Coordinates of C-alpha atoms in Angstrom, one line a residue:
X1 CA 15.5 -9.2 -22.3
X2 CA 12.4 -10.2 -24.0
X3 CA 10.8 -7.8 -26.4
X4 CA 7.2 -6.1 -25.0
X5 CA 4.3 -7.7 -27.1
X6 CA 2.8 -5.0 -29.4
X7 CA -0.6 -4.4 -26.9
X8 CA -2.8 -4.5 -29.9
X9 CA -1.4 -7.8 -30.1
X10 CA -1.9 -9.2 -26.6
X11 CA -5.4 -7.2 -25.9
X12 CA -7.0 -7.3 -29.6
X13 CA -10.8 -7.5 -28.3
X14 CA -9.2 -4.3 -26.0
X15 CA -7.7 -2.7 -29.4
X16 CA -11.4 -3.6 -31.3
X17 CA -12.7 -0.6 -29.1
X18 CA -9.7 1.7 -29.0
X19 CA -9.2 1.8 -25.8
X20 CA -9.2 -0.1 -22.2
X21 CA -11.5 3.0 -21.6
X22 CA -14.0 2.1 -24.2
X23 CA -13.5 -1.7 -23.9
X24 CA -14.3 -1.6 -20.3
X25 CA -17.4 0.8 -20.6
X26 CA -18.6 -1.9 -23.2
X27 CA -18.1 -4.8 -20.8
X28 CA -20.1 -2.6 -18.2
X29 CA -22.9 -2.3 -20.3
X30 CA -23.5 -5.7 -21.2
X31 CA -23.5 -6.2 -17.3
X32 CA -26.1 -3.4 -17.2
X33 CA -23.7 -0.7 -15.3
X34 CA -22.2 2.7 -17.0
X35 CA -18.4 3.7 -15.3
X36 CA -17.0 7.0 -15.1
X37 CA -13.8 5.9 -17.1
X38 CA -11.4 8.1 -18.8
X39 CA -8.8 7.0 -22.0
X40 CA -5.0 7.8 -20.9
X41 CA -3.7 9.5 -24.3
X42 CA -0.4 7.9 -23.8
X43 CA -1.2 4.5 -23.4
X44 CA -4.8 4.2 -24.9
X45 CA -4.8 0.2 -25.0
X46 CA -3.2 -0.3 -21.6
X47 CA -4.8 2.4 -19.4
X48 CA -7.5 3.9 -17.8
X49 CA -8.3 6.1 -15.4
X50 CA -11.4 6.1 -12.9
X51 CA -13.5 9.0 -11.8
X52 CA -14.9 9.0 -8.3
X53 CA -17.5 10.3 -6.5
X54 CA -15.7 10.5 -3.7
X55 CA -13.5 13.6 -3.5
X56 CA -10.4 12.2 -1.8
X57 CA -10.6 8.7 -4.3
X58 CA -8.3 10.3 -6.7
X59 CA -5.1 8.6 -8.9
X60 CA -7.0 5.0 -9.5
X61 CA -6.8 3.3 -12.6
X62 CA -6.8 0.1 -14.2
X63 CA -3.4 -1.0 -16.0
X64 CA -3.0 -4.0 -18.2
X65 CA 0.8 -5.7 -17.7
X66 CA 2.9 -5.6 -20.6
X67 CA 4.2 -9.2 -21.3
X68 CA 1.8 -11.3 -20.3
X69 CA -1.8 -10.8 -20.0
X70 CA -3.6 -10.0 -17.5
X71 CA -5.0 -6.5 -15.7
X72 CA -4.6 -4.6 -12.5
X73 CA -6.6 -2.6 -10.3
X74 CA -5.5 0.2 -8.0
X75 CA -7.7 2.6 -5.7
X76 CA -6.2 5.4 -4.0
X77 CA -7.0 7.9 -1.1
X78 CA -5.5 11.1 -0.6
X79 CA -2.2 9.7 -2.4
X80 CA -2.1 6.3 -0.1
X81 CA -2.7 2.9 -1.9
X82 CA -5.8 1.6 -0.6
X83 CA -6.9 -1.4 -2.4
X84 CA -5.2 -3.4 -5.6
X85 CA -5.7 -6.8 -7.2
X86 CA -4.9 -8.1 -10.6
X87 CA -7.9 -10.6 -12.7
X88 CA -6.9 -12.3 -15.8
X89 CA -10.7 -11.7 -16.7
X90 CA -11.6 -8.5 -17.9
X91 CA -15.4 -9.6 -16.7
X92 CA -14.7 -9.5 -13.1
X93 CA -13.6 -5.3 -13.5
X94 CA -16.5 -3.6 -13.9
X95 CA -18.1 -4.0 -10.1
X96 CA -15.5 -3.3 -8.8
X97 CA -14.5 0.1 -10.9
X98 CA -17.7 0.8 -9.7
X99 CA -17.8 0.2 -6.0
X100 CA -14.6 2.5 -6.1
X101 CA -16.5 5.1 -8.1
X102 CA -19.7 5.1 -6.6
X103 CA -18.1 5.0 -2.6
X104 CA -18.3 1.9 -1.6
X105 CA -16.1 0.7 1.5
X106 CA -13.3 -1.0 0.8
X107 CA -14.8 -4.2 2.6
X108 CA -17.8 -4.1 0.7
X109 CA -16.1 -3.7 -2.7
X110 CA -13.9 -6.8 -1.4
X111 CA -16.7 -8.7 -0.5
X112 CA -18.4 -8.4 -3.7
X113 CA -15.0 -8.9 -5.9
X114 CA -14.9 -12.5 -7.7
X115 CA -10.7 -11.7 -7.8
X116 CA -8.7 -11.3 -4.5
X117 CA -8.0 -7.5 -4.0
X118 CA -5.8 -6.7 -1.0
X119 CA -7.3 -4.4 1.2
X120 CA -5.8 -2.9 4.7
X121 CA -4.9 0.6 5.6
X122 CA -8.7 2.6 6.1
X123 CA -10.0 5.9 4.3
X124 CA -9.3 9.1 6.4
X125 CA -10.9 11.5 4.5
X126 CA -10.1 15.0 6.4
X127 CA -5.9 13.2 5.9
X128 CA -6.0 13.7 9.7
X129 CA -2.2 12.6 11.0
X130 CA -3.2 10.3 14.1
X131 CA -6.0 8.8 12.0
X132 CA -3.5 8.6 9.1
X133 CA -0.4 7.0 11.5
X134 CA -3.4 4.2 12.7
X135 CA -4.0 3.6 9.0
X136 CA -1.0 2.6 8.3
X137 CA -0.1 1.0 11.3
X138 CA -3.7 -1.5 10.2
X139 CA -1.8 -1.7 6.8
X140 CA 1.5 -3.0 8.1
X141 CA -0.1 -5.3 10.1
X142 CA -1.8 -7.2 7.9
X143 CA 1.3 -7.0 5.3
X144 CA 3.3 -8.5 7.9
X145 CA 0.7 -11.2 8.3
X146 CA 0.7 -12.0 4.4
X147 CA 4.5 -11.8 4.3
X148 CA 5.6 -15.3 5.0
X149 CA 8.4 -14.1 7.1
X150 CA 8.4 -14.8 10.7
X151 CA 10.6 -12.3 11.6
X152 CA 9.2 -9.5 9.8
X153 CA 5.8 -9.9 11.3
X154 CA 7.8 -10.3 14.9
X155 CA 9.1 -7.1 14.8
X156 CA 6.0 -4.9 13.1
X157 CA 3.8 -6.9 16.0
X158 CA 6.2 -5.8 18.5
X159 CA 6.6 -2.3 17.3
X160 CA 2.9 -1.7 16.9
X161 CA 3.1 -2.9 20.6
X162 CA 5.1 -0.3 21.8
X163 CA 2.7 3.2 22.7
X164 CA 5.9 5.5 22.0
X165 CA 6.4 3.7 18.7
X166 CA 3.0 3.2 17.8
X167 CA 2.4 6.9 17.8
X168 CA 4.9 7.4 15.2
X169 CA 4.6 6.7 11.5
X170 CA 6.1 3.5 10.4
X171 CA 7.4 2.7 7.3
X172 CA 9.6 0.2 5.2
X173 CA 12.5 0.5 2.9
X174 CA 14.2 -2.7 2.1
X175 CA 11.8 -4.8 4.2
X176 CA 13.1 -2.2 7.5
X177 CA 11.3 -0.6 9.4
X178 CA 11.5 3.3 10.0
X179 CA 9.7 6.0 11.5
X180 CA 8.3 9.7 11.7
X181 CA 6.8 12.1 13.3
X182 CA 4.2 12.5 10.5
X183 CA 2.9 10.7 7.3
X184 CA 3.6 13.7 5.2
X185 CA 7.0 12.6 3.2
X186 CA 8.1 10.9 6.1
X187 CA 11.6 9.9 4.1
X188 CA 12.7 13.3 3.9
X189 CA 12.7 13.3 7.6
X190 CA 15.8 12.7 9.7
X191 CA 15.9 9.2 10.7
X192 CA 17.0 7.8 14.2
X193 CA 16.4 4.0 13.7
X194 CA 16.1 1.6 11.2
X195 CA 15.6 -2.1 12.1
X196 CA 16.2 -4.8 9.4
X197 CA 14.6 -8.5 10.0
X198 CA 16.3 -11.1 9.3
X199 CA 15.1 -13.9 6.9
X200 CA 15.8 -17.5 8.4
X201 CA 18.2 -17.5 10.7
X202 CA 20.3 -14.6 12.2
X203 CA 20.0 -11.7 14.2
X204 CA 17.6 -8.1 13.9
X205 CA 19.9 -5.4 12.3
X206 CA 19.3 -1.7 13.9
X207 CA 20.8 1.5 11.4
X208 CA 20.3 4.7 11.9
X209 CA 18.9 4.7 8.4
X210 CA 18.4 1.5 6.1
X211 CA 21.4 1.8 4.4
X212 CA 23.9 3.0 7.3
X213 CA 26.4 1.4 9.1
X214 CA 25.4 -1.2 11.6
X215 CA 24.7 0.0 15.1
X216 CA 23.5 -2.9 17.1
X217 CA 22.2 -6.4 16.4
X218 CA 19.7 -7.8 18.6
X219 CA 18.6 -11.5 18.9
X220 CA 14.8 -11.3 19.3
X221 CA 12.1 -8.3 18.0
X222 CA 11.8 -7.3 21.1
X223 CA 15.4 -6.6 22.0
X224 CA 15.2 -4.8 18.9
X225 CA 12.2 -2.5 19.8
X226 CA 13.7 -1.6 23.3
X227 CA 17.0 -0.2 21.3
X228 CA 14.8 1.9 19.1
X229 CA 12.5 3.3 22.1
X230 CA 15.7 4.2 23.4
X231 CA 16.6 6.2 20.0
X232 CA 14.0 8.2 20.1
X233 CA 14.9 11.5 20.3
X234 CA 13.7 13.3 23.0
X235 CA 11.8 15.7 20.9
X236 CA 10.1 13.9 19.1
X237 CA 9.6 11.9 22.4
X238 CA 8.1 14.8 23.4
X239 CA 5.7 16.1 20.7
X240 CA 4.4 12.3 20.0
X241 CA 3.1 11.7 23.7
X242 CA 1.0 15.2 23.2
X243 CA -0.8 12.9 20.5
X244 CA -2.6 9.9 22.1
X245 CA -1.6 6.3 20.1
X246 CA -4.8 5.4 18.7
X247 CA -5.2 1.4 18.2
X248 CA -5.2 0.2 14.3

């Protein structure tokens, strides 16, 4: 294992202010903008925290990496990741720490980015369920897209596809897709299907959670959906269709 660079090493024009804090409110002025940072006392040199005017914009920071240099973004909304991206360039930070701050949407602050940030689940600011479920249905989605695994977008297209399914809250685990009833710590709750994609060649894999034993193999995403609708158990059959699927 190679041993961590000392950051006062790796980031010294960062460690000439004290702080990422303090280094990045400089950079900001000489770009004529102020930002709402704040120093993380534990790791003053390769953290920072962002203030936002935006009440539900909460746990977003910027993070340098530890062996090689470089920095990453991360915006959060009512505990979901809503946009990241990394820049080598400590320059290209400061409009977009302040789009965040300032409450900018997340296409705008993309737009205006000169590094690629990855955007794709939308704000729900109220952390309504059905709004929230659609949100991360949007997020999957585009995921899958970015994945480079045929499979893996088959079967999130196909289950997004599917009313009863789409109603539910999808998540991964393992690159398998699971789902609840609602977003709120939907791994504590009891699973009835998980469906594992295969990569290449080989056949869809349905658990009744990631890690169990297998239950059924199916040859297409399809096949596999139509096992899982079947799965469903009839009461959360039930409470889902009082909740009409909204489209993502």
């Amino acid at each position: 294992m190679s041993r961590e660079p000392d950051p006062a090493v790796l980031y010294p024009d960062v460690a000439a202010h004290g702080s990422l804090a303090a280094a990045l409110r400089s950079e900001a002025a000489a770009q004529g903008m102020s930002l709402p940072l704040a120093v993380t006392p534990s790791d003053p040199l390769r953290h920072a925290t962002i203030t936002s005017v935006v009440p539900h914009r909460h746990s977003s920071y910027v993070a340098a990496w530890h062996h090689e240099r470089n920095w990453t973004f991360w915006g959060s909304s009512n505990n979901r990741l809503m946009i990241c991206g990394s820049t080598k360039d400590i320059r290209e930070l400061p409009q977009v720490i302040r789009g965040w701050a300032e409450g900018a949407g997340l296409d705008e602050i993309r737009r205006t980015a000169t590094f690629d940030l990855l955007t794709g689940r939308f704000e729900v600011p109220d952390n309504n369920p059905a709004d929230v479920i659609a949100s991360e249905w949007q997020w999957l989605l585009k995921d899958a897209d970015r994945a480079d695994w045929p499979q893996y977008q088959a079967l999130i297209e196909s289950a997004h596809a599917e009313p009863k399914l789409r109603r539910l809250y999808p998540y991964t685990s393992h690159w398998a897709l699971g789902f609840a009833e609602k977003p709120d710590v939907p791994y504590s709750t009891p699973s009835f299907v998980s469906i594992g994609s295969p990569w290449g060649t080989g056949d869809y894999t349905i658990r009744e959670w990631w890690n169990g034993p297998d239950l059924h193999h199916a040859a297409t995403a399809a096949e596999a959906i139509a096992i899982a609708v079947d799965r469903i158990p009839a009461d959360l059959l039930r409470t889902s269709s009082d909740q009409p699927a909204r489209d993502s």
